[in-house]
């Protein structure tokens, strides 16, 4: 086969794999069909396969048989997430989701297809590299639980992982571009629930009641002062109140109100301080209005922090793949990603591969019912991950 024919065959396989996964999406920790498909293909390629790693996760390990040198004693982990979202797809495509209310609306179908193609390439070239590659097909990224579950089940041990790399296709970067940014690139994800208790009564006699609705409104407004008055204007902080639940009818002051929302930071001082500041503010404001408040603050995932040297490696390889002018080294966002848990333990880099193409209509945001990718992003991702792994082990 010529190089072009091989590329065409690989692309056809990527598209077929991705569309099959797209048509059969599975929610976090329910990726049974996906996991068994992955395990079967990895075994056929000669990988040592473990299933049930972090419930529905799959790990494939392969040792290169090429001439040892440099970092040949090391192990590199490549991660692909597998889960879909509780979204009803509205795309009218041949490969649309066949599962009601479940959709690959984030592109994890592409990540699995890319991971399998990388597995195939590394196996085919096994005698040209040395060291160990560990492919981690992760469940439940969207709920922020899968990476933790795989780590708890030993994905970073035996053999011990020395570096970790992952990627995400991304619709707001154009096709043919790659982003590899050093330092904190994605936000920490914390969630909160605030319960405010007042004293119910008649809406026309507020003097006999303690109004939790008014307190909820003031708390919501006051929480924005965390952003404007607590954060250094050059730091990053998002506080979003996303739900307020209270009351039953027009002429009754209710007993209580519940607020919920999320806090995002890029780590550091704000990550450490915001929980305490938020609780103090809520208690002060609610207390000043005669109510009591209770804050339930839950840390979900820390910020994604890319290692400087590993990011330099990815950016260099990315330049070879898409040309240096198409490599972005400054993109950041406050969305969350549980790849951060791998990066807390081993150095590595999480890269973005542009999959947006406005001219072809691939511009819907992630998690939207119209989300789709320009599939030519997949070979870019395969090139990137395969070359990064081999470059790291060289
Ligand atoms: Zn997502
Ligand atoms: Zn995602």
XYZ file of C-alpha atoms and ligand atoms in Angstrom:
396
model
C 0.000 0.000 0.000
C 1.274 3.496 -0.802
C 1.353 6.068 1.960
C -1.668 7.823 0.448
C -3.633 4.579 0.170
C -2.734 3.734 3.770
C -3.910 7.173 4.874
C -7.150 6.771 2.976
C -7.748 3.345 4.494
C -7.041 4.709 7.965
C -9.373 7.662 7.426
C -12.162 5.365 6.235
C -11.680 3.274 9.359
C -11.664 6.335 11.623
C -14.920 7.562 10.108
C -16.546 4.125 10.312
C -15.499 3.663 13.945
C -16.574 7.140 14.973
C -19.951 6.943 13.231
C -20.664 3.543 14.757
C -19.885 4.956 18.219
C -21.878 8.089 17.466
C -24.922 6.002 16.597
C -24.540 4.029 19.856
C -23.729 6.553 22.587
C -23.544 5.483 26.233
C -23.625 7.597 29.397
C -20.860 7.617 32.004
C -20.176 4.219 33.616
C -22.602 2.623 31.165
C -20.096 2.368 28.292
C -20.445 -1.423 28.032
C -20.775 -1.714 24.262
C -18.018 0.847 23.699
C -15.693 -0.820 26.202
C -16.116 -4.300 24.760
C -15.537 -2.990 21.234
C -12.361 -1.235 22.407
C -11.108 -4.274 24.338
C -11.710 -6.585 21.395
C -9.817 -4.343 18.964
C -6.900 -3.817 21.338
C -6.568 -7.567 21.906
C -6.587 -8.189 18.167
C -3.713 -5.711 17.852
C -1.627 -7.588 20.433
C -2.201 -5.342 23.444
C -2.278 -6.666 26.957
C -5.846 -5.641 27.867
C -7.514 -5.023 31.211
C -11.218 -4.264 31.436
C -13.243 -2.978 34.351
C -10.550 -0.423 35.278
C -12.628 2.306 36.932
C -15.827 0.300 36.367
C -16.216 0.489 32.557
C -12.695 1.672 31.655
C -10.327 -0.286 29.416
C -6.514 -0.244 29.487
C -4.250 -1.605 26.755
C -0.515 -1.970 27.325
C 2.082 -2.533 24.606
C 5.865 -2.711 24.889
C 7.909 -1.553 21.929
C 10.501 -4.016 20.659
C 12.732 -1.495 18.912
C 16.285 -0.504 19.829
C 16.390 0.726 23.424
C 17.752 4.155 24.160
C 16.922 7.417 25.869
C 13.631 7.023 27.679
C 13.003 3.426 26.589
C 12.459 2.311 30.179
C 9.536 4.684 30.535
C 5.802 4.350 30.246
C 3.604 6.898 28.537
C -0.164 7.028 29.032
C -2.501 8.183 26.269
C -6.074 8.793 27.346
C -9.332 8.769 25.373
C -12.678 9.381 27.086
C -15.670 7.315 25.966
C -18.879 8.697 27.466
C -21.796 10.571 25.912
C -24.284 13.106 27.321
C -27.989 13.131 28.229
C -28.858 15.215 25.143
C -31.412 14.443 22.401
C -29.639 14.761 19.046
C -31.296 16.985 16.445
C -28.815 16.392 13.607
C -30.354 14.703 10.571
C -27.378 12.529 9.682
C -27.125 8.869 8.718
C -25.119 8.171 11.869
C -27.423 10.011 14.288
C -27.833 8.618 17.775
C -30.081 5.569 18.029
C -30.308 5.962 21.832
C -33.198 8.224 22.850
C -31.986 11.179 24.901
C -28.312 10.188 24.710
C -25.805 11.751 22.351
C -22.091 12.075 21.705
C -22.433 15.848 21.923
C -18.854 16.472 23.063
C -16.844 14.442 20.522
C -15.739 11.573 22.755
C -16.774 9.224 19.925
C -13.952 10.786 17.902
C -11.551 10.380 20.825
C -12.220 6.633 20.968
C -11.789 6.297 17.187
C -8.536 8.278 17.385
C -7.294 6.146 20.309
C -7.935 2.943 18.371
C -6.139 4.270 15.277
C -3.166 5.313 17.422
C -3.186 1.817 18.947
C -3.088 0.308 15.482
C -0.212 2.509 14.321
C 1.879 1.879 17.422
C 1.341 -1.867 17.118
C 2.238 -1.852 13.426
C 5.476 0.028 14.147
C 6.234 -1.876 17.341
C 9.780 -2.791 16.303
C 10.615 0.846 15.569
C 10.175 2.135 19.126
C 11.047 1.060 22.657
C 9.362 1.674 25.993
C 5.797 1.088 27.085
C 2.592 2.648 25.879
C -0.518 2.494 28.013
C -3.789 3.414 26.326
C -6.495 4.400 28.785
C -10.065 4.426 27.488
C -11.830 6.319 30.238
C -15.481 6.280 31.292
C -17.557 9.086 32.810
C -15.546 12.192 31.944
C -18.664 14.345 31.721
C -19.570 13.641 35.335
C -15.967 14.182 36.461
C -15.814 10.684 37.965
C -14.030 8.461 35.447
C -10.408 9.555 35.812
C -10.637 9.263 39.585
C -12.121 5.775 39.291
C -9.383 4.613 36.902
C -6.645 6.069 39.121
C -8.164 4.352 42.152
C -8.046 1.094 40.185
C -4.328 1.561 39.482
C -4.214 2.884 35.907
C -1.054 4.835 36.771
C 0.690 1.801 38.328
C 2.291 -1.451 37.155
C 3.932 -0.303 34.975
C 4.248 3.115 36.591
C 3.221 5.897 34.249
C 5.858 8.627 33.713
C 3.868 11.028 31.534
C 0.284 11.408 30.314
C -1.151 12.953 27.185
C -4.701 13.503 25.995
C -6.605 15.547 23.489
C -10.041 16.960 22.837
C -11.548 17.823 19.466
C -12.907 21.325 19.757
C -15.474 23.063 17.609
C -14.437 26.619 18.389
C -10.971 26.104 16.923
C -10.782 25.710 13.151
C -9.980 22.441 11.429
C -6.235 22.123 10.803
C -5.223 23.813 14.044
C -3.877 22.428 17.322
C -3.677 24.159 20.648
C -1.049 23.261 23.252
C -0.781 25.788 26.072
C 1.523 25.522 29.058
C 0.276 26.021 32.627
C -3.354 26.189 33.750
C -5.575 25.823 30.671
C -8.937 24.707 32.054
C -10.787 25.574 35.205
C -11.344 23.857 38.495
C -14.939 22.734 38.894
C -16.615 23.174 42.273
C -20.369 23.026 42.814
C -22.420 24.468 45.639
C -25.871 24.154 47.138
C -27.091 26.874 49.496
C -30.096 26.261 51.722
C -31.662 29.397 53.200
C -34.188 29.053 55.963
C -36.611 31.824 56.897
C -40.056 31.753 58.469
C -43.115 31.251 56.344
C -46.163 33.437 56.516
C -48.777 35.548 54.746
C -47.441 37.567 51.818
C -49.489 40.570 52.939
C -48.028 40.495 56.475
C -44.271 40.262 55.916
C -43.603 41.656 59.407
C -44.672 38.282 60.830
C -42.481 36.238 58.481
C -38.771 36.020 57.572
C -38.515 36.052 53.795
C -36.043 33.541 52.305
C -36.919 34.677 48.754
C -35.517 38.143 49.379
C -32.458 36.578 51.023
C -31.945 34.272 48.034
C -32.080 37.264 45.700
C -29.555 39.245 47.781
C -27.263 36.226 48.117
C -27.335 35.700 44.342
C -26.388 39.322 43.725
C -23.779 39.417 46.490
C -22.034 36.303 45.169
C -20.967 38.280 42.094
C -18.928 40.501 44.401
C -16.612 37.508 44.879
C -15.632 37.976 41.248
C -15.451 41.775 41.233
C -14.025 42.387 44.739
C -12.131 39.217 45.734
C -10.303 38.254 42.569
C -7.287 40.103 41.267
C -8.550 41.574 37.967
C -5.762 39.631 36.237
C -6.920 36.336 37.772
C -9.744 34.133 36.566
C -12.895 33.423 38.518
C -16.439 32.505 37.541
C -19.287 32.225 40.024
C -22.571 31.193 38.429
C -25.821 30.710 40.329
C -27.706 28.410 38.001
C -30.811 27.545 39.956
C -33.081 29.066 42.592
C -35.897 26.962 43.943
C -38.453 28.338 46.339
C -42.093 29.048 46.905
C -45.388 27.495 45.885
C -47.862 30.283 45.244
C -48.398 34.052 45.035
C -49.669 34.897 48.504
C -47.379 32.790 50.707
C -43.915 33.660 51.959
C -42.184 30.281 51.905
C -40.076 28.718 54.649
C -36.946 28.138 52.625
C -35.092 28.651 49.381
C -32.370 26.626 47.711
C -29.714 27.972 45.354
C -27.220 26.007 43.329
C -24.342 26.835 41.056
C -20.710 26.437 40.151
C -17.357 28.083 40.839
C -14.483 27.952 38.343
C -10.897 29.061 38.923
C -7.513 28.418 37.355
C -6.194 27.075 40.661
C -3.923 28.939 43.086
C -5.112 31.447 45.710
C -8.710 31.690 44.501
C -9.111 27.923 44.398
C -7.983 27.769 48.015
C -9.902 30.807 49.309
C -13.238 30.936 47.503
C -15.031 28.214 49.508
C -14.432 30.093 52.781
C -15.238 33.525 51.294
C -18.423 32.203 49.694
C -19.652 30.653 52.935
C -18.892 33.837 54.908
C -20.723 35.992 52.378
C -23.775 33.728 52.260
C -24.025 33.534 56.047
C -23.534 37.286 56.413
C -26.111 38.299 53.830
C -28.712 35.720 54.811
C -28.068 36.407 58.509
C -28.483 40.146 57.995
C -31.940 39.453 56.624
C -32.899 37.264 59.568
C -32.430 33.929 57.806
C -30.039 31.084 58.461
C -28.018 29.500 55.684
C -26.194 26.260 55.115
C -23.605 25.834 52.347
C -22.740 22.510 50.816
C -19.556 23.098 48.792
C -18.310 20.204 46.658
C -14.932 20.071 44.916
C -15.331 18.167 41.658
C -12.130 18.446 39.596
C -9.068 20.685 39.929
C -7.746 22.961 37.171
C -6.042 21.307 34.199
C -2.374 22.270 34.481
C -0.086 21.381 31.586
C 3.580 20.705 32.296
C 5.911 23.162 30.585
C 8.374 20.639 29.110
C 5.649 18.190 28.021
C 3.701 21.047 26.420
C 6.808 22.153 24.543
C 7.117 18.600 23.209
C 3.464 18.556 22.093
C 3.722 22.014 20.507
C 6.835 20.942 18.572
C 5.146 17.784 17.288
C 1.976 19.782 16.526
C 4.068 22.109 14.372
C 5.199 19.091 12.331
C 1.606 17.879 11.996
C -0.244 21.086 11.054
C 2.525 23.647 10.491
C 3.809 26.021 13.149
C 1.501 28.869 12.118
C -1.479 26.649 12.976
C -0.306 25.888 16.495
C -1.924 27.982 19.197
C 0.019 28.181 22.462
C -2.247 30.589 24.318
C -5.772 29.132 24.334
C -7.472 28.662 27.722
C -11.006 28.231 28.994
C -12.824 27.752 32.285
C -14.621 24.572 31.309
C -13.643 21.527 33.366
C -11.942 18.265 32.390
C -10.999 15.404 34.699
C -7.760 14.791 32.795
C -6.563 17.249 35.455
C -6.390 14.337 37.914
C -3.779 12.561 35.773
C -1.828 15.817 35.446
C -1.822 16.267 39.237
C 0.136 13.023 39.508
C 2.354 12.889 36.416
C 3.633 15.542 34.015
C 1.834 15.762 30.722
C -0.196 17.876 28.361
C -3.824 18.114 27.281
C -4.126 19.466 23.731
C -7.036 20.711 21.638
C -7.481 19.656 18.039
C -9.598 22.043 15.976
C -12.732 20.364 14.588
C -14.761 23.441 13.693
C -15.538 24.291 10.103
C -18.063 27.096 9.689
C -18.134 26.736 5.884
C -19.292 23.129 6.245
C -21.673 23.860 9.109
C -19.599 22.356 11.917
C -19.861 25.219 14.350
C -22.374 24.147 16.996
C -21.011 24.404 20.531
C -20.065 21.343 22.558
C -22.996 19.783 24.449
C -25.504 21.253 21.966
C -28.020 18.890 20.278
C -26.558 20.026 16.927
C -22.933 19.311 17.831
C -20.887 17.555 15.153
C -17.274 17.571 14.022
C -15.397 17.948 10.794
C -14.114 14.379 10.705
C -10.862 15.395 9.065
C -9.819 16.483 12.570
C -9.381 12.795 13.441
C -6.237 12.037 11.399
C -4.705 15.199 12.883
C -5.374 13.814 16.358
C -3.943 10.418 15.410
C -0.759 11.966 14.017
C -0.385 14.112 17.094
C -0.835 11.404 19.733
C 1.194 8.761 17.934
C 4.115 11.089 17.324
C 3.967 12.565 20.844
C 4.152 9.068 22.360
C 7.092 8.025 20.201
C 8.865 11.341 20.672
C 8.439 11.070 24.449
C 9.869 7.544 24.521
C 12.790 8.341 22.236
Zn -18.140 17.653 27.369
Zn -15.554 16.394 26.354
